[in-house]
mmCIF file of C-alpha atoms in Angstrom:
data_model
loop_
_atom_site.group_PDB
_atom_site.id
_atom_site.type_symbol
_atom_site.label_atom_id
_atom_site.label_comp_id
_atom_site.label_asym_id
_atom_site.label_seq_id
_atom_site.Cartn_x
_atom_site.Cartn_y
_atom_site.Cartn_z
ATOM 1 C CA UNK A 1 -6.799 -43.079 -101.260
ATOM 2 C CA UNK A 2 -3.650 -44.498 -99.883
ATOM 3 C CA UNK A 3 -0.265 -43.045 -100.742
ATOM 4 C CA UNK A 4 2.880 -44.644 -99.941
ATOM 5 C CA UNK A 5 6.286 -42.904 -100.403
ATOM 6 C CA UNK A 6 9.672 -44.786 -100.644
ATOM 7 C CA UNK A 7 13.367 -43.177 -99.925
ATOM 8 C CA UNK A 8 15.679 -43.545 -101.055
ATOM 9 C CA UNK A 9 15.375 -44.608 -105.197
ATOM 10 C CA UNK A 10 18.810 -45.673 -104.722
ATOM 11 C CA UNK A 11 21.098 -47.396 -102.390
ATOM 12 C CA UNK A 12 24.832 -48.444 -102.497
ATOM 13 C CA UNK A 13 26.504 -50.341 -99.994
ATOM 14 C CA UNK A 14 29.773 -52.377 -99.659
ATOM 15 C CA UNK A 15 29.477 -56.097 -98.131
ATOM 16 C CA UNK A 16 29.014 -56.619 -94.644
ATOM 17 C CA UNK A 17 27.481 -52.912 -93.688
ATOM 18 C CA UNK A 18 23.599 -52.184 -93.339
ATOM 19 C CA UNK A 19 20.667 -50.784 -95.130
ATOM 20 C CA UNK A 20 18.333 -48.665 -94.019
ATOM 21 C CA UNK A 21 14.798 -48.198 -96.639
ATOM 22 C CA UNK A 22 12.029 -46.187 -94.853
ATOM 23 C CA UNK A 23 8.620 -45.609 -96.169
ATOM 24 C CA UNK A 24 5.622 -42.926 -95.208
ATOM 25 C CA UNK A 25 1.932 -43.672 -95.394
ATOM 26 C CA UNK A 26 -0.821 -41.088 -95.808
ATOM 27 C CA UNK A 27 -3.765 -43.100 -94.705
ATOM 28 C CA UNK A 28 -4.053 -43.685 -90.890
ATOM 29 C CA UNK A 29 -6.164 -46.577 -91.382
ATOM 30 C CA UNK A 30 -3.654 -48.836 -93.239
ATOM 31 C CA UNK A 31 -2.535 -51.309 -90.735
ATOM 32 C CA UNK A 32 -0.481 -53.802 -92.934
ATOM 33 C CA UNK A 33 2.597 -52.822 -94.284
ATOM 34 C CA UNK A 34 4.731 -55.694 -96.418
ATOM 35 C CA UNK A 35 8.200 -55.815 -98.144
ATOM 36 C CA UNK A 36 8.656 -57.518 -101.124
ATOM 37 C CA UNK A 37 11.799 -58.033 -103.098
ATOM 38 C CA UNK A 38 12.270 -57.846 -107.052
ATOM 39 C CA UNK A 39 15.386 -58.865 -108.674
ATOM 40 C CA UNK A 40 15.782 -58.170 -112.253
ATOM 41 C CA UNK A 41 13.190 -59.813 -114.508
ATOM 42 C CA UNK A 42 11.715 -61.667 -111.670
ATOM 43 C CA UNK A 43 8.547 -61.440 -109.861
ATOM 44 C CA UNK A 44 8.043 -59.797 -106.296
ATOM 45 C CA UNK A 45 8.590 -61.998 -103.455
ATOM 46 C CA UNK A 46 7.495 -61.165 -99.977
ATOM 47 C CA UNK A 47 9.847 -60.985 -97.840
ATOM 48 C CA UNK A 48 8.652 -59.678 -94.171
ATOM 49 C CA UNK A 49 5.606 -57.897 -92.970
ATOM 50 C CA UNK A 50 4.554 -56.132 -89.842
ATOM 51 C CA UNK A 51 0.859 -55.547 -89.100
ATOM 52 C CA UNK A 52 0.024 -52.047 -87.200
ATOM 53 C CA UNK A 53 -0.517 -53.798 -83.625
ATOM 54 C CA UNK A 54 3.631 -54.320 -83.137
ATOM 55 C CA UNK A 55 6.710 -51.934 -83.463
ATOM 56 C CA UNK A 56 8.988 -54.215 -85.061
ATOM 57 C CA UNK A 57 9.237 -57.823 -86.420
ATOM 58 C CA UNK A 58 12.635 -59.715 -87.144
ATOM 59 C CA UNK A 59 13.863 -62.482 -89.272
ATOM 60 C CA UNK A 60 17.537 -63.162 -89.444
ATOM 61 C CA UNK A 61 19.093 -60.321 -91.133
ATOM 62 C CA UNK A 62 15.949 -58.187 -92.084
ATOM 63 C CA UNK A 63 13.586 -56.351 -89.856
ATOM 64 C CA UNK A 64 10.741 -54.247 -89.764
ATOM 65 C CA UNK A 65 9.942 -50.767 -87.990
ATOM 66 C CA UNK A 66 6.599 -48.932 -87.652
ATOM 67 C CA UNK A 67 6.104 -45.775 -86.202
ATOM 68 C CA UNK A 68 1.816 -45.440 -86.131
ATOM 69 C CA UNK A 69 2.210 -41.973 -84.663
ATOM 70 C CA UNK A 70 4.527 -40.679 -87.669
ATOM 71 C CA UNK A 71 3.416 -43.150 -90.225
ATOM 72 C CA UNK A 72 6.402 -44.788 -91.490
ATOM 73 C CA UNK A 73 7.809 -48.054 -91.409
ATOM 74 C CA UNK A 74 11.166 -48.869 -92.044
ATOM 75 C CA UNK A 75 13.170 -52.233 -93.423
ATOM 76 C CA UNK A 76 16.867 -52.773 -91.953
ATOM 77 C CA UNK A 77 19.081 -55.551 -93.299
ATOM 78 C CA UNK A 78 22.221 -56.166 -91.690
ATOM 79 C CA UNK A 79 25.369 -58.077 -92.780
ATOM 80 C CA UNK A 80 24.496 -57.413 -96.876
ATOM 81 C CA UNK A 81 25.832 -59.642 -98.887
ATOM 82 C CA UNK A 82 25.866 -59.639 -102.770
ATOM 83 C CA UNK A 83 23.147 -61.854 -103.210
ATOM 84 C CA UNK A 84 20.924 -59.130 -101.340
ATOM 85 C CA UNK A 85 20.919 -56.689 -104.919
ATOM 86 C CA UNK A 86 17.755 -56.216 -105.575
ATOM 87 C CA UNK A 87 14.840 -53.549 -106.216
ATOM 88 C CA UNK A 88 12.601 -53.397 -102.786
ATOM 89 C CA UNK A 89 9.052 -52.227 -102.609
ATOM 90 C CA UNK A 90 7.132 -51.388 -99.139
ATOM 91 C CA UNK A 91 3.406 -51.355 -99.708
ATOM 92 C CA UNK A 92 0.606 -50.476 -97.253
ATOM 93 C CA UNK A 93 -3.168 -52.101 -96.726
ATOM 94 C CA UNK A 94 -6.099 -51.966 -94.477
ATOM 95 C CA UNK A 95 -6.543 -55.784 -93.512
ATOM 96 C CA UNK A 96 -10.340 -54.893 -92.578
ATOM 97 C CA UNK A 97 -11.286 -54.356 -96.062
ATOM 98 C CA UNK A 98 -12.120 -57.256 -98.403
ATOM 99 C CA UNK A 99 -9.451 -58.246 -100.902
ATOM 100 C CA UNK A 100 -6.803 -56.380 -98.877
ATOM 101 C CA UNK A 101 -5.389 -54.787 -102.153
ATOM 102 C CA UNK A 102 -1.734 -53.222 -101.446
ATOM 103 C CA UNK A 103 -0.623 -49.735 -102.154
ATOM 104 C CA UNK A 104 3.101 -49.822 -103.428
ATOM 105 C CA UNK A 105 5.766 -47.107 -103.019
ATOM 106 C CA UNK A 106 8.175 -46.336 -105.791
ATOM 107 C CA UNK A 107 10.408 -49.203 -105.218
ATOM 108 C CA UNK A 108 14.674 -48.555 -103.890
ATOM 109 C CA UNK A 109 17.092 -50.380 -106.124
ATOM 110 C CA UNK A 110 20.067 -51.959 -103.672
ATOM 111 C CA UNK A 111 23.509 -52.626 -104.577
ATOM 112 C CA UNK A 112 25.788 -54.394 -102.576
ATOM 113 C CA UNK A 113 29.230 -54.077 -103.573
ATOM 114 C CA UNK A 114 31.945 -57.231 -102.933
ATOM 115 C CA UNK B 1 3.655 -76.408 -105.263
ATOM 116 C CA UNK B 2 3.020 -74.577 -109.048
ATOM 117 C CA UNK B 3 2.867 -70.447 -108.307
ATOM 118 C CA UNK B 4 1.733 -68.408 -110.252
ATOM 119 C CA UNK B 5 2.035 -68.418 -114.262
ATOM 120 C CA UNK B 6 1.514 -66.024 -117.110
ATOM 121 C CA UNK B 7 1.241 -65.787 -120.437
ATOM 122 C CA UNK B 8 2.723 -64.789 -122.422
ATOM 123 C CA UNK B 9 5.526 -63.562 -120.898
ATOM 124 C CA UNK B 10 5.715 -60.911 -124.008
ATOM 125 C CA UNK B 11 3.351 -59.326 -125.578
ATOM 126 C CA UNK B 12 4.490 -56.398 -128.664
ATOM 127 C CA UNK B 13 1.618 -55.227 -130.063
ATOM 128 C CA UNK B 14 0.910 -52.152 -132.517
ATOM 129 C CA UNK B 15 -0.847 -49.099 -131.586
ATOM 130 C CA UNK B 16 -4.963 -49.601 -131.706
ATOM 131 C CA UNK B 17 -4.907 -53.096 -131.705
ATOM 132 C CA UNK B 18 -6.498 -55.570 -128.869
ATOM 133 C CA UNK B 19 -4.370 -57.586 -126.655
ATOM 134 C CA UNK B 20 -5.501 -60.705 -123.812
ATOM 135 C CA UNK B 21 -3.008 -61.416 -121.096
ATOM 136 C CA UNK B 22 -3.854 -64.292 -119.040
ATOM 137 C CA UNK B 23 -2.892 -65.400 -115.519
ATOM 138 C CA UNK B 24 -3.203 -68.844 -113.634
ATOM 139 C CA UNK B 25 -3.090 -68.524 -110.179
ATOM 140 C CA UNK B 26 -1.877 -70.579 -107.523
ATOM 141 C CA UNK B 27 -4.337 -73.739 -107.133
ATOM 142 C CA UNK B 28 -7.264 -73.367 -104.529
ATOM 143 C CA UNK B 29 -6.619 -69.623 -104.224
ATOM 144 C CA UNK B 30 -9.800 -67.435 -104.418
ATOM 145 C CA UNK B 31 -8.581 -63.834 -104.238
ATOM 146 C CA UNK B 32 -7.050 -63.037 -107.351
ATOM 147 C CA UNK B 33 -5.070 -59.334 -108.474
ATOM 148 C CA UNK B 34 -4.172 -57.562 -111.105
ATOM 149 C CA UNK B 35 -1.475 -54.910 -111.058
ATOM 150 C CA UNK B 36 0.165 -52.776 -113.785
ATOM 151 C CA UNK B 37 4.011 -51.970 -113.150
ATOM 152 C CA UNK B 38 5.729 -48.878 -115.209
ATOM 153 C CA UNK B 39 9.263 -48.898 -115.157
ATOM 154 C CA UNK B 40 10.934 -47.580 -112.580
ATOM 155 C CA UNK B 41 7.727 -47.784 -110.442
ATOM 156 C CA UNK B 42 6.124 -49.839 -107.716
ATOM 157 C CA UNK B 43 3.141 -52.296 -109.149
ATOM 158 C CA UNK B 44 -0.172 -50.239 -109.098
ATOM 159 C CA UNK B 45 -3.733 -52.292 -108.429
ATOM 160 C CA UNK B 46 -6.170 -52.590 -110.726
ATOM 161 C CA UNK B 47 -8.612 -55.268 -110.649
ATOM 162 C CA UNK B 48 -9.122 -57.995 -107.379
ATOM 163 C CA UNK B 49 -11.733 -60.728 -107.872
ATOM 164 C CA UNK B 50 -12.731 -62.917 -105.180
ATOM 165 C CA UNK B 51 -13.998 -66.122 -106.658
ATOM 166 C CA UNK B 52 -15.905 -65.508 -110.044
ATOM 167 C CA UNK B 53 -16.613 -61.495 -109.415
ATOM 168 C CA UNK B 54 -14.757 -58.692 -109.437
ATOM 169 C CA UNK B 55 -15.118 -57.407 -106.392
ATOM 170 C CA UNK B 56 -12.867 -54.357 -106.828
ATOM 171 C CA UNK B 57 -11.908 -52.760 -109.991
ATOM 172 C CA UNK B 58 -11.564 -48.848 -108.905
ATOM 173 C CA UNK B 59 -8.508 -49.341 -110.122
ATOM 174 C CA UNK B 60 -9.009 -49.843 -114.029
ATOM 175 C CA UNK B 61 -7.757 -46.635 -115.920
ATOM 176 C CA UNK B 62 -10.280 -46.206 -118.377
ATOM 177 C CA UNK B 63 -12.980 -48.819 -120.194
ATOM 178 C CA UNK B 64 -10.827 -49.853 -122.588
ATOM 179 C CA UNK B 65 -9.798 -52.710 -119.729
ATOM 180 C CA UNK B 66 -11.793 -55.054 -118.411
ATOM 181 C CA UNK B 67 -10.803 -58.206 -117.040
ATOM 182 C CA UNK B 68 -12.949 -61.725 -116.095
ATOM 183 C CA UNK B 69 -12.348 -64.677 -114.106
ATOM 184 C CA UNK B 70 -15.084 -67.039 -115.515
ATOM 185 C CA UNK B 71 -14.655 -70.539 -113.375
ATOM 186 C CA UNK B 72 -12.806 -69.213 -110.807
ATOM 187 C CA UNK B 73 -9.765 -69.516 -111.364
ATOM 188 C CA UNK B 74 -7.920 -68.672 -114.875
ATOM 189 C CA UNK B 75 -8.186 -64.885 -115.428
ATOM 190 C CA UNK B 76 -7.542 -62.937 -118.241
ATOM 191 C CA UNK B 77 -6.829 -59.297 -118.611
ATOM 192 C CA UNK B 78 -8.429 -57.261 -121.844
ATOM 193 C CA UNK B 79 -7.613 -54.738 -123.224
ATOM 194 C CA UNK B 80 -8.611 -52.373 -126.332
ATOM 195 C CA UNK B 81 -7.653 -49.938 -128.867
ATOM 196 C CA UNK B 82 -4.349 -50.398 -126.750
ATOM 197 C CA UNK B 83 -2.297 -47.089 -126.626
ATOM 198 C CA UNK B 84 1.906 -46.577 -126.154
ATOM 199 C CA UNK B 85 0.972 -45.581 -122.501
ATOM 200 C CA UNK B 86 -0.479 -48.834 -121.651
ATOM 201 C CA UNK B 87 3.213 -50.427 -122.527
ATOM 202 C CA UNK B 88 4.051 -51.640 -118.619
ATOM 203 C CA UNK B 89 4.380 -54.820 -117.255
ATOM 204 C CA UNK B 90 1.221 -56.391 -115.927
ATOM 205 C CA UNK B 91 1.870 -58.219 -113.056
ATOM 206 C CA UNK B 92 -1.165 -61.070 -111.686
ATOM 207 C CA UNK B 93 -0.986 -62.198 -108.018
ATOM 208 C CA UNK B 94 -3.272 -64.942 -106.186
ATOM 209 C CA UNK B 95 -3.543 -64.869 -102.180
ATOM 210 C CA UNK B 96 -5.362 -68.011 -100.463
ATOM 211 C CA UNK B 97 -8.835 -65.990 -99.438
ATOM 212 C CA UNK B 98 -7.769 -61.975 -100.179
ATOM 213 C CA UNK B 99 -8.902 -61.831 -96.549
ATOM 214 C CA UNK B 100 -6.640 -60.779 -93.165
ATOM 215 C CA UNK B 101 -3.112 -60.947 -94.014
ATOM 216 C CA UNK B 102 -2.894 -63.668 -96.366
ATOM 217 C CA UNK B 103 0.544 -62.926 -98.567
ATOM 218 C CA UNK B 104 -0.452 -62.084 -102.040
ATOM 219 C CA UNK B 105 1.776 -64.323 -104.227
ATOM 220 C CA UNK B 106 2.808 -62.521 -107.910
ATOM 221 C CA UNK B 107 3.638 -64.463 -111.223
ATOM 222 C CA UNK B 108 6.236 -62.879 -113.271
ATOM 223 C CA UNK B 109 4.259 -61.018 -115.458
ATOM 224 C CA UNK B 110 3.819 -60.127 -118.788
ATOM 225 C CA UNK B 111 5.978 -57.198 -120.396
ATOM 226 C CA UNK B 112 3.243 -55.393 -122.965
ATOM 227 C CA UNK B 113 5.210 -53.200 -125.309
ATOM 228 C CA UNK B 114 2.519 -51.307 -127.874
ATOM 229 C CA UNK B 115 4.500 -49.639 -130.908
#
């Protein structure tokens, strides 16, 4: 089955710099790949997604980055801001299959610092 | 619109003993999910029904779970003789047909602690 790694567990940065979280697939026939955002005692929340047939997708401050070949897919947010603290999961599917169920990595806790 | 809700939102139980968790998904959605989430961890899948039937459960740990989705809708999670590893939150999320890329849409879960 699918197997989606997540780097790094951790992530400090101050206000107003980027943040880089990258993610590796095993299965080469996962073409779905979305983010979703978890702050403390909430639920996930989707935030962007990127399906295998574009390189990268934007939306304001965050955007998405997949490399087929290599199998990883990255999520950049620029400009951080305090309200951006959160854990973030990448996840990977195959859209083909019915019920589309998503693989999850191991999740990178974010801390932007005022 | 209402998203998704579940109850409770805690759930301490004692070890051996048989718990229900129950989920209400998002209104008109078909495609419904379970997931279990450890801490520290990303959610892992364990159950998707499409409609009434469960149309994928490969990822139930053992057959002490089982979950059904009677009308529909409402779905509730089971699970026996529960054991201190099954303490996680269980997370339920609804998507509009669990087809293409339809966003799968997560209540906010129900924190099982078993003593």
């Amino acid at each position: 089955g699918e197997n989606v790694e997540q780097h790094p567990s951790t992530l400090s940065v101050q206000e107003g710099d980027s943040a880089v979280i990258k993610c590796t697939y095993s299965d080469s026939a996962s073409n779905y790949f979305p983010w979703y955002k978890q702050e403390l005692g909430k639920r996930p929340q989707l935030i962007i997604d990127i399906r295998s047939n574009v390189g990268e997708k934007k939306d304001q401050r965050i955007a998405v980055t997949l490399n087929k070949t290599a199998k990883h897919f990255s999520l950049h947010i620029t400009e951080t801001q305090p309200e951006d603290s959160a854990v973030y999961f990448c996840a990977a599917s195959m859209i083909d299959n019915a019920g589309n169920m998503l693989t999850f990595g191991g999740g990178t806790r974010l801390m932007v610092k005022p | 619109g209402a998203g998704v809700s579940q109850t409770p939102s805690n759930k301490v139980t004692e070890k051996g003993k048989y718990v229900e968790l129950r989920c209400d998904p998002i209104s008109g959605h078909t495609a419904l999910y379970w997931y279990r989430q450890s801490l520290g961890q990303g959610p892992e899948f364990l159950i998707y029904f499409q409609g009434t039937g469960a149309a994928d459960d490969s990822g139930l740990p053992n057959d002490r779970f089982f979950a059904v989705r009677p009308e529909g809708s409402v779905s509730t999670l089971k699970i026996q003789r529960t054991e201190r590893g099954d303490s996680a939150v269980y997370l339920c999320a609804s998507s509009s047909t669990g087809h293409g890329t339809d966003t799968q849409y997560f209540g906010p879960g129900t924190r099982l602690t078993v003593l």
